[in-house]
Coordinates of C-alpha atoms in Angstrom, one line a residue:
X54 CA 27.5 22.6 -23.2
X55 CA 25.3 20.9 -20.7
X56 CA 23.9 22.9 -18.0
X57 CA 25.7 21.7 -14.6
X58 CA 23.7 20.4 -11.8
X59 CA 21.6 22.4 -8.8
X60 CA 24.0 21.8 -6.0
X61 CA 21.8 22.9 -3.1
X62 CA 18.9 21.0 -2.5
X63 CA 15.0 22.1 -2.7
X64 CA 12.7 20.2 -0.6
X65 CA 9.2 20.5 -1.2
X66 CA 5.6 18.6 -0.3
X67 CA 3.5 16.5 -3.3
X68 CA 0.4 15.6 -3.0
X69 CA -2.5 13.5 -4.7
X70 CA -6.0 13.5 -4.0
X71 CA -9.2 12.3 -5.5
X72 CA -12.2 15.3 -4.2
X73 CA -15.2 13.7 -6.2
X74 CA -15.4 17.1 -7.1
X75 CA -17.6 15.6 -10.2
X76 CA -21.8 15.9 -10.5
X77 CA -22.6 12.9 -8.9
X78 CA -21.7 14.3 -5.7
X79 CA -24.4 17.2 -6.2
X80 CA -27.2 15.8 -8.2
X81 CA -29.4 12.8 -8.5
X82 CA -28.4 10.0 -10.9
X83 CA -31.4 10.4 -12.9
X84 CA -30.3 14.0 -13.8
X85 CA -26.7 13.7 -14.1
X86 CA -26.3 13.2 -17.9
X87 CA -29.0 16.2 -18.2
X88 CA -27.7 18.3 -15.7
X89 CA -24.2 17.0 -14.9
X90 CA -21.9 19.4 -17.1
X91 CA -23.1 22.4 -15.0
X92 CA -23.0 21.0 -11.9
X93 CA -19.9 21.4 -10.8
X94 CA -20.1 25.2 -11.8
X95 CA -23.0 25.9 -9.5
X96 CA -22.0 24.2 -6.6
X97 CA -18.8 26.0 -6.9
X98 CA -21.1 29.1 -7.2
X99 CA -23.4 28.4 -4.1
X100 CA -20.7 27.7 -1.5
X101 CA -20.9 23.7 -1.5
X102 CA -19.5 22.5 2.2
X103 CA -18.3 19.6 0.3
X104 CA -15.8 21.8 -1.4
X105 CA -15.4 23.9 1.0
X106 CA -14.2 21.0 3.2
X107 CA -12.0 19.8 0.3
X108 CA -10.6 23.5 0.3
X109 CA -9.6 23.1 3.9
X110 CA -8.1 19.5 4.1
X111 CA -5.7 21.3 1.4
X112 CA -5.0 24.3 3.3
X113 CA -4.1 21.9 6.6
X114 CA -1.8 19.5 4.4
X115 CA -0.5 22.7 2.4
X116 CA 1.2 20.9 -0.4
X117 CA 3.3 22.7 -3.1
X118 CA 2.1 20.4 -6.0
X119 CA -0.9 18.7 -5.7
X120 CA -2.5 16.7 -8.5
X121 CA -6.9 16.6 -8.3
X122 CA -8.9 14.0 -9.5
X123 CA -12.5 13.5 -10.1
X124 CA -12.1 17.8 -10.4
X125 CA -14.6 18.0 -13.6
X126 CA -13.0 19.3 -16.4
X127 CA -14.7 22.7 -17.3
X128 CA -13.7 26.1 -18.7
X129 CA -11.0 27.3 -16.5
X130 CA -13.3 30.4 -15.2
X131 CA -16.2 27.9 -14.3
X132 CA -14.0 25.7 -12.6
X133 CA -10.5 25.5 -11.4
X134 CA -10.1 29.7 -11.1
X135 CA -13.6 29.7 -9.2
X136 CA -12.0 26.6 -6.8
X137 CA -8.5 29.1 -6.4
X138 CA -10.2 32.0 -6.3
X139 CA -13.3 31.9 -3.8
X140 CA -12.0 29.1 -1.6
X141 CA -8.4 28.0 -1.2
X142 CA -7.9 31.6 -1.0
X143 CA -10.2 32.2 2.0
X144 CA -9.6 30.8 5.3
X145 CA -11.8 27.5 6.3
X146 CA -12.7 27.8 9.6
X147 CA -9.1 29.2 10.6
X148 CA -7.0 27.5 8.3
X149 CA -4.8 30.0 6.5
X150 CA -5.8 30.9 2.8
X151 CA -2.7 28.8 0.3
X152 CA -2.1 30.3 -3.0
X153 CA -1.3 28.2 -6.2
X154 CA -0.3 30.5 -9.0
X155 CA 0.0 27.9 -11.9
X156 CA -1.9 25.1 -12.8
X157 CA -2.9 22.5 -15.5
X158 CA -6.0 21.1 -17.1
X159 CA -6.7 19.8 -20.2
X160 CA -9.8 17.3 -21.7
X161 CA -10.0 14.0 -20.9
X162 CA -12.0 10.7 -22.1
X163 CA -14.6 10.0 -19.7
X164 CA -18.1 11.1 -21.3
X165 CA -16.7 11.4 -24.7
X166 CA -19.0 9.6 -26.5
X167 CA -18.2 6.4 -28.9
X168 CA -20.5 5.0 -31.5
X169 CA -19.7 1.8 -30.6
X170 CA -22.0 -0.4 -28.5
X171 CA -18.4 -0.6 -26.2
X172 CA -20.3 -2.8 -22.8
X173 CA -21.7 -5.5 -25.7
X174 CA -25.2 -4.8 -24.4
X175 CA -27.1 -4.4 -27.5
X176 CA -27.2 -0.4 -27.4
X177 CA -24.9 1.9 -28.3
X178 CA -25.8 4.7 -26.0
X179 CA -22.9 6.8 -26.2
X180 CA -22.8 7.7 -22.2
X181 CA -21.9 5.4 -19.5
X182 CA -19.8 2.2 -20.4
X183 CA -20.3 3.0 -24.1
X184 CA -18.4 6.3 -23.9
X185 CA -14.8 6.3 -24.5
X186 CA -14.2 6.6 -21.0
X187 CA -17.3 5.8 -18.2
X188 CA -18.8 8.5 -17.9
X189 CA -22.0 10.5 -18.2
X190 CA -21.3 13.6 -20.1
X191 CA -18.3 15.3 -21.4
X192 CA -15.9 16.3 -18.9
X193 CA -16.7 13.9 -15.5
X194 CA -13.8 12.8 -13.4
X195 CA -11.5 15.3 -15.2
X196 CA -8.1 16.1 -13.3
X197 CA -6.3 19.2 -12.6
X198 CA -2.4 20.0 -11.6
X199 CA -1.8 23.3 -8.9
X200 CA 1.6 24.5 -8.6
X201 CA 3.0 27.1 -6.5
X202 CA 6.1 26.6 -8.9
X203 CA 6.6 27.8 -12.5
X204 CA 5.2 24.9 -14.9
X205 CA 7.3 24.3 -18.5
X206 CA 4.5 24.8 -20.6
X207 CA 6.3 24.3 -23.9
X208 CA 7.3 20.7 -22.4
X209 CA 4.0 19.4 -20.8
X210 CA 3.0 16.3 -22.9
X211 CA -0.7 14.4 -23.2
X212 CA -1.5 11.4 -24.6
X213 CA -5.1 11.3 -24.0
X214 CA -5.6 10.3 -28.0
X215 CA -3.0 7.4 -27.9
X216 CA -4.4 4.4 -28.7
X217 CA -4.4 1.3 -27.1
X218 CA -4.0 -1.1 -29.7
X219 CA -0.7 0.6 -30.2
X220 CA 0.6 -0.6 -27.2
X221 CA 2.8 -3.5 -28.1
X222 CA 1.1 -7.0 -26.2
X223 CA -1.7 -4.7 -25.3
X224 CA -3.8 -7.1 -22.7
X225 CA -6.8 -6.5 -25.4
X226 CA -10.2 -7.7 -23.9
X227 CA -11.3 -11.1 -25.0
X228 CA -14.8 -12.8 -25.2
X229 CA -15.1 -15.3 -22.1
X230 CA -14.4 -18.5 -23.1
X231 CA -13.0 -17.6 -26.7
X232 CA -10.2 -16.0 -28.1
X233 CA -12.3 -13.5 -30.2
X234 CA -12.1 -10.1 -29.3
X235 CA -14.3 -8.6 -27.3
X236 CA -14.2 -5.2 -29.0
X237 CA -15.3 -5.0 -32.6
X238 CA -12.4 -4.3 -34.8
X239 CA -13.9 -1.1 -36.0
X240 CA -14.1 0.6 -32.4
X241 CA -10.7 -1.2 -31.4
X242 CA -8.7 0.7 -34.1
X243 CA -10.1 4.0 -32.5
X244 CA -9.9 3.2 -28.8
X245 CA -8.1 5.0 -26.4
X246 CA -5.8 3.7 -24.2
X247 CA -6.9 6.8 -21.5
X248 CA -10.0 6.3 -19.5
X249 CA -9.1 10.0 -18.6
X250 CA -6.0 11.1 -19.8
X251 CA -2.4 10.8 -19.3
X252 CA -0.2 13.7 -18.4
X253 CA 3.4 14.7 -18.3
X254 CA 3.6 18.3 -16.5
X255 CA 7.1 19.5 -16.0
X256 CA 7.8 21.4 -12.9
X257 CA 10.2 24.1 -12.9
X258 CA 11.3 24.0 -9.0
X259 CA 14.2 26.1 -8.7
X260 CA 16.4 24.9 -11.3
X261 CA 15.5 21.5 -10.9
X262 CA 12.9 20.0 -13.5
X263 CA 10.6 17.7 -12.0
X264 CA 8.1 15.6 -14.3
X265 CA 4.8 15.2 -12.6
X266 CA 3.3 12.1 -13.9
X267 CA -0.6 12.3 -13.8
X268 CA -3.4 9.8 -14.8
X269 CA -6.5 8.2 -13.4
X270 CA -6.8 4.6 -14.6
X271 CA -10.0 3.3 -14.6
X272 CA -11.6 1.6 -11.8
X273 CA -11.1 -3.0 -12.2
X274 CA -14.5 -3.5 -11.7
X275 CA -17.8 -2.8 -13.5
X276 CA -17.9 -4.8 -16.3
X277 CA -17.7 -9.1 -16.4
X278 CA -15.9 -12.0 -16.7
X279 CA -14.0 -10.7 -20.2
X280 CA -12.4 -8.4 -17.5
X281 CA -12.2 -5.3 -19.9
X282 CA -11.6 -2.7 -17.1
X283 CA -9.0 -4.3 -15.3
X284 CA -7.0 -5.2 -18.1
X285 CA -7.3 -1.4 -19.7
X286 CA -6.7 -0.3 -15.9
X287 CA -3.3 -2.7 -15.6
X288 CA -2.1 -1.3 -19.4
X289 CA -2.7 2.5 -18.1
X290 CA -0.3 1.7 -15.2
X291 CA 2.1 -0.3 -17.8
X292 CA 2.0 2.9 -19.8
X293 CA 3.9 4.7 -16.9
X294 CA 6.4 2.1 -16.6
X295 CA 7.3 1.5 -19.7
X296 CA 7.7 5.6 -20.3
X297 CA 10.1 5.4 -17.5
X298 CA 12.5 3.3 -19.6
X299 CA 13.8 4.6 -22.9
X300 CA 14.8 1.0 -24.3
X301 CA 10.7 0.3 -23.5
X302 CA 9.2 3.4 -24.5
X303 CA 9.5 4.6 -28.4
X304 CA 6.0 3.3 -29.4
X305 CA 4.9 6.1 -27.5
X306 CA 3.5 9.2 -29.0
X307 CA 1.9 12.2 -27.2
X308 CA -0.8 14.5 -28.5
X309 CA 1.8 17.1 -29.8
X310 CA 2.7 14.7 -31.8
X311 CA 6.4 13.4 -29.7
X312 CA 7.5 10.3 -29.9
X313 CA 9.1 8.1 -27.0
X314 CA 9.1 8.5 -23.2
X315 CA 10.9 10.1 -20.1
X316 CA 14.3 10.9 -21.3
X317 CA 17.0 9.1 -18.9
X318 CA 18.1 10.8 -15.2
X319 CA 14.7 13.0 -15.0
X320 CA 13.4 14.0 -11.3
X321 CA 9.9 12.6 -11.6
X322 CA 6.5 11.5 -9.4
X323 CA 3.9 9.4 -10.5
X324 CA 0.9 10.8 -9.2
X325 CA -2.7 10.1 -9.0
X326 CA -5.6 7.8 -8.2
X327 CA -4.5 4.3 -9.9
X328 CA -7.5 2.5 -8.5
X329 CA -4.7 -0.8 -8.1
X330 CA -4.0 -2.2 -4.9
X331 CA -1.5 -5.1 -3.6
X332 CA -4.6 -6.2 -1.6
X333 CA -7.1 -6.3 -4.7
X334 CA -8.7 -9.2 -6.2
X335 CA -10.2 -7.2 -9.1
X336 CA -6.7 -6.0 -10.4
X337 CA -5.1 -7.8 -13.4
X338 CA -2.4 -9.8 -11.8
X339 CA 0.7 -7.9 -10.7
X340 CA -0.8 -4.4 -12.1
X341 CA 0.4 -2.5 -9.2
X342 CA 3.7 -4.3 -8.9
X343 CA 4.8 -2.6 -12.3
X344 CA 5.2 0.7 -10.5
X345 CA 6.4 -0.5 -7.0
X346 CA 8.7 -2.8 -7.9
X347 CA 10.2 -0.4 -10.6
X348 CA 13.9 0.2 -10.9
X349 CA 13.2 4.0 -11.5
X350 CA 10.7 4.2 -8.9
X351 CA 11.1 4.9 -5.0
X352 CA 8.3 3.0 -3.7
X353 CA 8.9 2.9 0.4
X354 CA 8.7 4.2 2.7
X355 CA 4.8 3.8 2.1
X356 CA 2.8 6.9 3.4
X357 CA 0.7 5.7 5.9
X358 CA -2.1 7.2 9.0
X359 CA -3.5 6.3 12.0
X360 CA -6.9 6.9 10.8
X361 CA -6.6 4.1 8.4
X362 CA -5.5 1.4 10.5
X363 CA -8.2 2.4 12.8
X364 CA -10.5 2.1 10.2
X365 CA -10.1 -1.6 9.4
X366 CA -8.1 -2.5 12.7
X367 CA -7.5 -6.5 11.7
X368 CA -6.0 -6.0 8.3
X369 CA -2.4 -5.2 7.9
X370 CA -2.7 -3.1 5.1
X371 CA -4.9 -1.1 6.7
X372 CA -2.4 2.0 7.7
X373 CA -1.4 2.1 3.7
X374 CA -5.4 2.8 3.1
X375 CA -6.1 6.0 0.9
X376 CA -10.0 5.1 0.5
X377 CA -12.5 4.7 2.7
X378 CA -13.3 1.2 0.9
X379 CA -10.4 0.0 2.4
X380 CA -8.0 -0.2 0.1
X381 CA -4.6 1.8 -0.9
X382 CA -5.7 3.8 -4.6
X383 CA -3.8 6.9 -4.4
X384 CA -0.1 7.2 -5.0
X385 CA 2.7 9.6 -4.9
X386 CA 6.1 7.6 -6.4
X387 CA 8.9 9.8 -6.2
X388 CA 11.9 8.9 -8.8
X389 CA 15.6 6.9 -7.3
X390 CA 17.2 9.8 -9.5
X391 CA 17.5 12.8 -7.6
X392 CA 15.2 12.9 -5.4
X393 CA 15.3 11.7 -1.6
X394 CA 12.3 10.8 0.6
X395 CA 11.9 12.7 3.8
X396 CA 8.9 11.8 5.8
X397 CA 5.3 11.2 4.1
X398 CA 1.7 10.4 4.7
X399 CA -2.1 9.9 4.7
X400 CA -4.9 12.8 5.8
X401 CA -6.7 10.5 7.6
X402 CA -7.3 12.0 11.1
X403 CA -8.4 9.0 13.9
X404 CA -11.7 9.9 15.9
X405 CA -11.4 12.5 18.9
X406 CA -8.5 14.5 16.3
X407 CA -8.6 17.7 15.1
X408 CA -10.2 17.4 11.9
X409 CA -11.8 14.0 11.8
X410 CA -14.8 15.3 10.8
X411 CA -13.6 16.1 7.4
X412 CA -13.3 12.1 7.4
X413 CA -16.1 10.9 9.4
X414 CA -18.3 10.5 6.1
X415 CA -18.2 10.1 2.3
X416 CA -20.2 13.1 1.6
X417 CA -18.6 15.4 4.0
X418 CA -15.4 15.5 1.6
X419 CA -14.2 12.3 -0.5
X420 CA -14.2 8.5 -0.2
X421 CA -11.1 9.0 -0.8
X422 CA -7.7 10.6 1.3
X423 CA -5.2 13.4 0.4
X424 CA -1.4 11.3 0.3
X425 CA 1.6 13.9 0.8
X426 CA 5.0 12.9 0.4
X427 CA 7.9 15.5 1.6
X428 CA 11.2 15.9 -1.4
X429 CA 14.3 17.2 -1.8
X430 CA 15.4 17.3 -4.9
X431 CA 19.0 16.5 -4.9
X432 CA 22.1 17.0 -7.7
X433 CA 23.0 13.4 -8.9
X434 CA 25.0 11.5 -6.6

């Protein structure tokens, strides 16, 4: 028999933010694919005020999930328990220490290098655009989930290895001008649909499951006319929204080797740094509209701040922003089924607030802003 619905509601606060917690914000560019693996390590080591400003936007916010991006991937000890441990649970300058007893990391793509000469420059270098995902070593851009709830281990689901030629109508990259592909066959067989990786991280709350949906498509930009980053950044998105739709979603197959996508009436959020905007130019056409304009997705109210509209006062948008380069990339997408919206927004403090200088600057914390959205997870109406 079917285990009846939670009756009383939970509410909780979700949060996404991208810290460029990776080596280019501590070391030259000429060192980072020397030097970039450990740099996370020692910065966390040596008391960084980047991160220790990144540590107290979080303990202001106080999420109860909260999804990192641009967090390096490294052993757990070197990284994410040294980020818990010396930081988030120390005050910053009066905030109050915030405890996360679970969390989630896994590898990723970026920096995993291909022997494929990927950016059709005549060298296969294996770092940069010729890695599987851009990146200059192993590990850069990585992503971590923090929980103050129980995580379902057992259920948690990656597909960092699924391939992108196994996406049916895959918007495969073309040679500008033809209708030859732009990758070779060869690498094209092995490459992944993933610039990072995509997650499915069930969250015990209560005893309501809630599927946190994590990814970091890569950014539209930085490569040519034969547009091969938008279109692998608009079928990243796609993957979401078709894995939110059973009749859409059995070519799927994670990296336990499941097949198919979110089973139907699941509690989810999509969360993460999507780098696609209703505003952009560089996007594939209608990339972001796949998620907002879901039937399984709750897209408004939109979180929103003062700081941003502040920031570009004569654009509309501009109260949406999540990135200082003036555009909305960060997203927290809450599911129609079973969950209900309660009040949201953007860490973006206006000038003359407490805590604008965590904002005033790109290297003082991010280029990017922490987006909360407040839950309750509700029985099924």
């Amino acid at each position: 028999m079917a285990k009846p619905e939670p009756v009383e509601p939970i509410s909780l606060r979700v949060a996404t933010f991208n810290v460029s917690m990776d080596a280019s914000n501590y070391l030259p560019n000429d060192k980072l694919a020397a030097e970039g693996a450990s740099a996370l390590t020692l910065a966390l080591a040596n008391q960084h005020p980047q991160i220790q400003a990144i540590a107290e936007i979080i303990q202001h916010v106080r999420p109860d999930i909260l999804v990192l991006n641009e967090f390096d991937y490294l052993p757990a000890e070197q990284g994410i328990e040294v980020f818990l441990k010396d930081y988030l649970a120390h005050s910053q300058r009066g905030e109050s220490p915030i405890d996360y007893p679970y969390y989630f990391i896994a590898p990723v793509n970026t920096g995993e290098p291909s022997p494929f000469d990927l950016d059709q420059d005549g060298h296969a270098s294996g770092v940069g655009n010729d890695a599987w995902g851009y990146g200059n070593y192993p590990g850069q851009y990585g992503m971590v989930v923090l929980s103050k709830y129980p995580l379902a281990d057992d259920a948690i689901r990656t597909f960092r290895n699924f391939k992108w030629k196994d996406m049916p109508g895959a918007l495969q990259p073309l040679k500008p001008g033809t209708q030859e592909p732009w990758y070779p066959a060869a690498a094209w067989q092995e490459f992944p649909l993933s610039s990072k990786s995509h997650w499915d991280v069930p969250v015990m709350v209560g005893d309501f499951a809630l599927h946190l949906l994590v990814s970091h498509p890569t950014p539209p930009v930085f490569d040519g006319p034969e547009d091969r980053n938008g279109r692998r950044n608009h079928d990243e998105i796609r993957f979401w929204a078709d894995y939110l739709q059973p009749h859409l979603s059995d070519y799927i197959y994670d990296d336990q080797g499941r097949s198919g996508g979110l089973a139907p009436q699941q509690r989810f959020v999509v969360a993460g740094d999507l780098n696609a905007s209703v505003e952009s130019t560089d996007n594939y056409p209608g990339t972001i509209a796949q998620l907002l304009q879901h039937p399984a997705v709750q897209a408004e109210p939109t979180p929103t701040s003062a700081g941003g509209s502040a920031h570009t006062p004569n654009n509309p948008h501009a109260a949406t922003h999540t990135a200082g380069w003036r555009k909305r990339a960060d997203y927290v997408l809450p599911s129609v089924y079973g969950t209900r919206v309660i009040q949201s927004g953007v860490f973006w403090p206006t000038l003359g607030q407490p805590k604008a200088d965590l904002v005033s600057e790109r290297q003082r914390s991010s280029d990017h802003r922490l987006v909360w959205v407040d839950l309750q997870l509700i029985a099924a109406e």
